[in-house]
Coordinates of C-alpha atoms in Angstrom, one line a residue:
M1 CA 108.3 140.5 129.9
D2 CA 104.8 140.1 131.3
D3 CA 103.3 136.5 132.0
G4 CA 101.4 136.2 129.2
F5 CA 103.7 136.9 127.0
N6 CA 106.7 134.3 129.0
A7 CA 103.5 131.4 129.0
T8 CA 104.3 131.6 124.8
F9 CA 107.2 132.1 124.0
L10 CA 110.8 131.1 124.9
T11 CA 114.6 132.6 125.1
L12 CA 117.2 130.9 124.1
D13 CA 120.3 131.4 125.8
G14 CA 122.8 129.5 124.3
Y15 CA 124.7 132.7 122.4
V16 CA 127.6 133.5 123.6
E17 CA 128.7 137.3 123.2
L18 CA 126.2 137.8 120.5
H19 CA 126.4 141.6 121.6
K20 CA 129.8 141.5 120.8
Y21 CA 130.1 139.0 118.4
R22 CA 126.3 139.5 116.2
Y23 CA 127.5 140.6 112.7
L24 CA 130.3 137.7 112.9
Y25 CA 128.2 135.2 113.5
F26 CA 125.8 136.7 111.0
V27 CA 128.4 136.2 108.4
S28 CA 129.7 133.5 108.9
M29 CA 127.2 131.5 109.3
C30 CA 125.7 132.9 106.0
A31 CA 128.5 131.6 104.2
V32 CA 127.9 127.8 105.3
Y33 CA 124.6 128.4 104.5
I34 CA 124.9 129.2 101.2
L35 CA 128.1 126.6 100.7
I36 CA 126.0 123.6 102.4
I37 CA 122.8 124.8 99.5
C38 CA 125.5 125.8 96.5
S39 CA 127.5 122.0 97.9
N40 CA 124.1 119.3 97.4
S41 CA 121.7 121.5 95.1
T42 CA 124.6 121.1 92.6
I43 CA 124.7 117.2 93.3
I44 CA 121.2 116.6 93.1
F45 CA 121.2 118.5 89.8
L46 CA 123.4 116.8 88.2
I47 CA 121.9 113.7 89.3
W48 CA 118.8 114.8 87.8
I49 CA 119.7 116.2 84.5
H50 CA 122.2 112.8 83.4
Q51 CA 120.6 109.6 82.1
N52 CA 123.5 107.5 83.8
L53 CA 122.7 108.9 87.5
H54 CA 119.3 107.3 87.4
E55 CA 120.1 104.4 89.3
P56 CA 118.9 103.5 93.0
M57 CA 122.2 104.3 94.1
Y58 CA 122.2 107.6 92.7
I59 CA 119.0 108.1 93.7
F60 CA 119.5 107.9 97.7
I61 CA 122.1 110.0 97.6
A62 CA 120.4 112.6 96.5
A63 CA 117.6 112.0 98.4
L64 CA 120.2 112.3 101.3
L65 CA 121.9 115.6 99.8
L66 CA 118.1 116.4 99.4
N67 CA 117.7 116.2 103.1
S68 CA 120.7 117.6 104.1
V69 CA 119.1 121.2 102.4
L70 CA 116.1 120.1 104.1
Y71 CA 118.1 119.9 107.9
S72 CA 119.7 122.8 107.3
T73 CA 116.8 125.0 106.0
N74 CA 114.6 124.0 109.6
I75 CA 118.2 126.0 111.4
Y76 CA 119.9 128.4 109.8
P77 CA 117.0 130.8 109.2
K78 CA 116.4 130.9 112.3
L79 CA 119.7 131.6 113.5
F80 CA 120.1 134.5 111.0
I81 CA 117.2 136.1 112.3
D82 CA 118.4 136.0 116.0
F83 CA 121.4 137.3 114.8
L84 CA 120.3 140.6 113.8
S85 CA 117.8 141.0 116.6
D86 CA 118.1 142.9 120.5
Q87 CA 116.1 139.6 121.7
Q88 CA 116.2 135.6 121.0
I89 CA 113.5 134.4 121.3
V90 CA 110.5 131.8 119.4
S91 CA 107.0 131.2 119.9
Y92 CA 106.9 127.4 121.8
S93 CA 104.6 126.1 119.2
A94 CA 107.6 127.1 117.0
C95 CA 110.0 126.3 118.6
L96 CA 108.1 122.3 119.1
F97 CA 107.4 122.1 115.1
Q98 CA 111.6 122.8 114.8
C99 CA 112.2 120.5 117.0
F100 CA 109.5 118.1 114.9
L101 CA 111.4 118.5 111.8
Y102 CA 115.1 118.4 113.4
Y103 CA 114.6 114.8 114.7
S104 CA 112.5 113.5 111.4
L105 CA 114.5 115.0 109.6
N106 CA 117.8 113.3 111.7
G107 CA 116.1 109.6 111.5
A108 CA 115.2 110.3 108.3
E109 CA 119.4 109.9 107.0
F110 CA 120.3 107.2 109.2
L111 CA 117.3 105.3 107.4
L112 CA 118.2 106.4 104.1
L113 CA 121.6 104.8 105.1
A114 CA 119.7 101.7 105.4
A115 CA 118.2 101.7 102.8
M116 CA 121.6 102.4 100.4
A117 CA 123.4 99.8 102.8
Y118 CA 121.1 97.6 101.4
D119 CA 120.9 98.2 98.0
R120 CA 124.6 97.5 98.1
Y121 CA 124.1 94.6 99.3
V122 CA 121.6 93.2 96.4
S123 CA 124.3 95.3 93.5
I124 CA 127.3 93.1 94.9
C125 CA 126.3 90.1 96.8
K126 CA 122.9 89.5 94.3
P127 CA 123.8 91.1 91.3
L128 CA 121.6 88.7 88.9
Q129 CA 118.5 89.7 91.1
Y130 CA 119.6 93.3 91.2
P131 CA 116.4 94.7 89.1
T132 CA 114.2 92.6 89.9
I133 CA 114.7 93.6 93.6
M134 CA 115.5 97.0 93.0
R135 CA 112.8 98.8 90.9
K136 CA 111.2 101.7 90.9
T137 CA 108.4 101.0 93.1
T138 CA 110.6 99.2 95.5
V139 CA 113.4 102.4 95.8
S140 CA 110.0 104.9 95.7
I141 CA 109.0 103.0 99.1
F142 CA 112.2 102.9 100.8
L143 CA 112.2 107.3 99.9
G144 CA 108.7 107.1 101.1
L145 CA 109.1 104.9 104.8
A146 CA 112.5 107.2 105.1
W147 CA 110.7 110.2 105.6
L148 CA 107.3 108.6 107.1
V149 CA 108.6 107.1 109.8
P150 CA 110.8 108.8 112.0
A151 CA 107.5 111.7 111.1
C152 CA 104.8 109.3 113.1
H153 CA 107.1 108.4 115.3
I154 CA 108.1 112.1 116.6
T155 CA 104.8 113.3 116.2
L156 CA 103.4 111.5 119.7
P157 CA 105.5 112.9 121.9
I158 CA 105.6 116.6 120.3
A159 CA 101.6 116.4 120.4
L160 CA 102.0 115.6 124.2
S161 CA 104.7 118.2 124.4
A162 CA 102.0 121.0 122.8
N163 CA 99.7 120.7 126.2
T164 CA 102.5 120.3 128.8
K165 CA 102.7 122.7 131.6
L166 CA 105.7 124.5 131.6
C167 CA 108.1 126.0 134.3
N168 CA 110.8 127.2 132.9
F169 CA 111.5 129.1 129.9
T170 CA 114.3 130.0 129.0
L171 CA 116.3 127.5 126.7
K172 CA 119.7 126.7 127.1
G173 CA 121.0 126.4 123.2
I174 CA 120.7 128.3 119.7
F175 CA 117.7 125.9 118.8
C176 CA 115.2 123.3 119.6
N177 CA 116.3 120.3 120.5
N178 CA 115.1 117.6 123.3
S179 CA 116.3 120.2 125.5
I180 CA 112.5 121.9 125.2
Y181 CA 111.5 118.8 127.3
K182 CA 113.6 120.0 130.7
L183 CA 111.5 123.2 130.4
H184 CA 108.1 120.8 131.6
C185 CA 107.1 121.2 135.2
V186 CA 107.0 117.9 135.7
S187 CA 109.0 115.1 134.1
S188 CA 107.1 112.0 132.0
R189 CA 108.0 108.6 132.7
A190 CA 106.4 107.7 129.6
L191 CA 108.2 110.3 127.7
S192 CA 111.0 109.4 128.4
V193 CA 110.4 105.3 127.8
Y194 CA 108.6 105.7 124.2
G195 CA 111.7 108.5 123.1
V196 CA 114.0 105.2 124.4
I197 CA 111.6 103.2 121.2
V198 CA 112.1 106.4 119.1
L199 CA 116.1 106.1 119.7
L200 CA 116.2 102.4 119.0
N201 CA 113.6 102.0 115.9
V202 CA 115.3 105.1 114.1
T203 CA 118.6 104.9 115.2
I204 CA 119.9 101.9 117.2
F205 CA 118.3 99.2 114.8
P206 CA 118.7 101.0 111.7
V207 CA 122.8 101.6 112.5
I208 CA 122.5 97.6 113.7
F209 CA 121.3 96.4 109.9
I210 CA 124.4 98.7 108.1
C211 CA 126.8 97.3 110.0
F212 CA 125.5 94.0 109.4
T213 CA 124.6 94.3 105.8
Y214 CA 128.5 96.1 105.4
T215 CA 130.2 93.2 107.2
K216 CA 128.3 90.7 104.8
I217 CA 129.4 92.5 102.0
F218 CA 132.9 92.6 103.2
I219 CA 133.2 88.6 104.0
I220 CA 131.6 88.2 99.9
T221 CA 133.8 90.1 98.5
Y222 CA 137.3 89.4 100.4
Q223 CA 136.4 85.6 98.7
S224 CA 135.7 87.2 95.6
C225 CA 138.1 88.7 92.5
G226 CA 139.9 92.1 93.2
E227 CA 137.4 93.9 90.3
V228 CA 135.2 92.9 92.9
R229 CA 137.0 94.4 95.9
K230 CA 138.0 97.4 94.3
K231 CA 134.0 98.0 92.9
A232 CA 132.6 97.4 97.0
A233 CA 135.5 99.8 98.2
Q234 CA 134.3 102.6 95.9
T235 CA 130.9 102.4 96.2
C236 CA 130.5 101.5 99.8
L237 CA 133.7 103.5 102.0
P238 CA 131.6 106.9 101.4
H239 CA 128.4 105.8 102.5
L240 CA 130.0 104.5 105.9
L241 CA 132.0 107.5 105.8
V242 CA 128.8 109.5 106.3
L243 CA 127.4 107.0 108.7
I244 CA 130.4 107.1 110.9
N245 CA 130.0 110.9 110.7
F246 CA 126.5 111.1 111.4
S247 CA 126.6 109.1 114.5
F248 CA 129.4 111.1 116.3
L249 CA 127.0 114.0 115.8
V250 CA 124.1 112.7 116.7
T251 CA 126.3 111.1 120.0
Y252 CA 127.4 115.0 120.6
D253 CA 124.0 116.1 120.1
V254 CA 122.5 113.6 122.6
T255 CA 125.8 114.6 124.7
V256 CA 125.1 117.9 125.0
V257 CA 121.3 117.9 126.1
K258 CA 121.9 115.0 129.0
L259 CA 124.9 116.8 129.7
E260 CA 124.2 120.5 129.3
S261 CA 124.7 122.0 132.6
D262 CA 128.3 120.8 133.3
F263 CA 129.5 121.8 130.2
P264 CA 130.7 125.6 130.3
K265 CA 128.5 128.0 127.0
T266 CA 131.3 128.7 124.9
V267 CA 131.8 124.6 124.9
H268 CA 128.3 124.0 124.3
L269 CA 127.9 126.4 121.9
I270 CA 131.4 125.2 119.7
M271 CA 129.8 121.1 120.2
T272 CA 125.9 122.7 119.0
L273 CA 127.1 124.5 116.3
Q274 CA 129.2 121.1 115.0
V275 CA 126.3 119.1 115.1
I276 CA 124.4 121.5 112.5
L277 CA 127.8 122.3 110.5
Y278 CA 129.3 119.8 109.7
H279 CA 126.9 117.2 108.5
P280 CA 125.6 119.4 105.5
L281 CA 128.7 120.2 104.4
F282 CA 130.5 116.8 104.5
N283 CA 128.0 114.9 102.7
P284 CA 128.2 116.3 99.5
I285 CA 132.2 116.5 99.8
I286 CA 132.2 112.8 100.4
Y287 CA 130.1 112.3 97.7
G288 CA 131.1 114.7 95.1
L289 CA 134.3 113.2 95.4
K290 CA 134.3 109.6 95.9
M291 CA 132.0 108.5 93.6
K292 CA 133.6 107.6 90.4
E293 CA 130.8 109.1 88.1
I294 CA 129.7 111.9 90.3
S295 CA 132.8 113.3 90.0
I296 CA 133.3 113.2 86.6
H297 CA 130.0 115.4 86.3
I298 CA 131.7 118.0 88.2
K299 CA 135.0 118.2 87.2
R300 CA 133.1 118.5 83.8
L301 CA 129.9 121.6 84.9
F302 CA 133.2 123.4 86.6
C303 CA 136.2 122.6 83.6
Q304 CA 134.9 122.7 80.8
D305 CA 136.9 124.3 78.8
K306 CA 139.8 122.3 79.4
L307 CA 138.3 119.5 79.3
N308 CA 137.4 120.5 75.9

């Protein structure tokens, strides 16, 4: 490649024996992507068409599943192109855009989970005030902030990176994440500090808020009757499982980026695939099985003959 080409395009060097297994990669990941789209979209559709699911809790679940669809669509189509291409390349501008969406949607996930935790807290601990507090306007504001706040946080470092000189044009990964900062000729301390601020605002603080909220819920329900404890367990447990799962995967992502040189290429690929595989599939399974009202509608949708 000539210098002009290298200055504009990056090589994705995270695949293992792609020339040998490209069709296996393509078929496997295509099947996973179709499953992600169908499973998440099914629950979103059920929440949309059934009036009894038009409550804040289910609206937040639909938003969370929509976020998973957007998250997957940001990554998978480019993977399909790379599987079938002789060269796994991406323009620097497209790489920055993918990185922007990736971390914006990651941040939105935590903020949506925080909004769901607050909704459960008001529902269980302040049931008489719930209709007044969790109005449609409040839900709309929470949804807007969940997507807007991370996007605003991520915009600055991405904009600064767009004008930063590159000294390396090989990205050790299969999609664009924080690894792009390792391509810069000069490491920016200001960007590193700002990255910590972003991590605190859209990840650490929401997780602390969620843990604090559910602790309050469990303390209050422990002192209540069995019916209240049962309701708390049915509605809070799925949210906690999703939070734990997603937190582990984000930790994986940070580990891969920070310690990529210490990992064999195969291990690096496996860990990266876990980040993009598990969570988009985990969400609809958890909410489809653990949320009673959603589970009922799913059974009616797929087992109509038996139920009739």
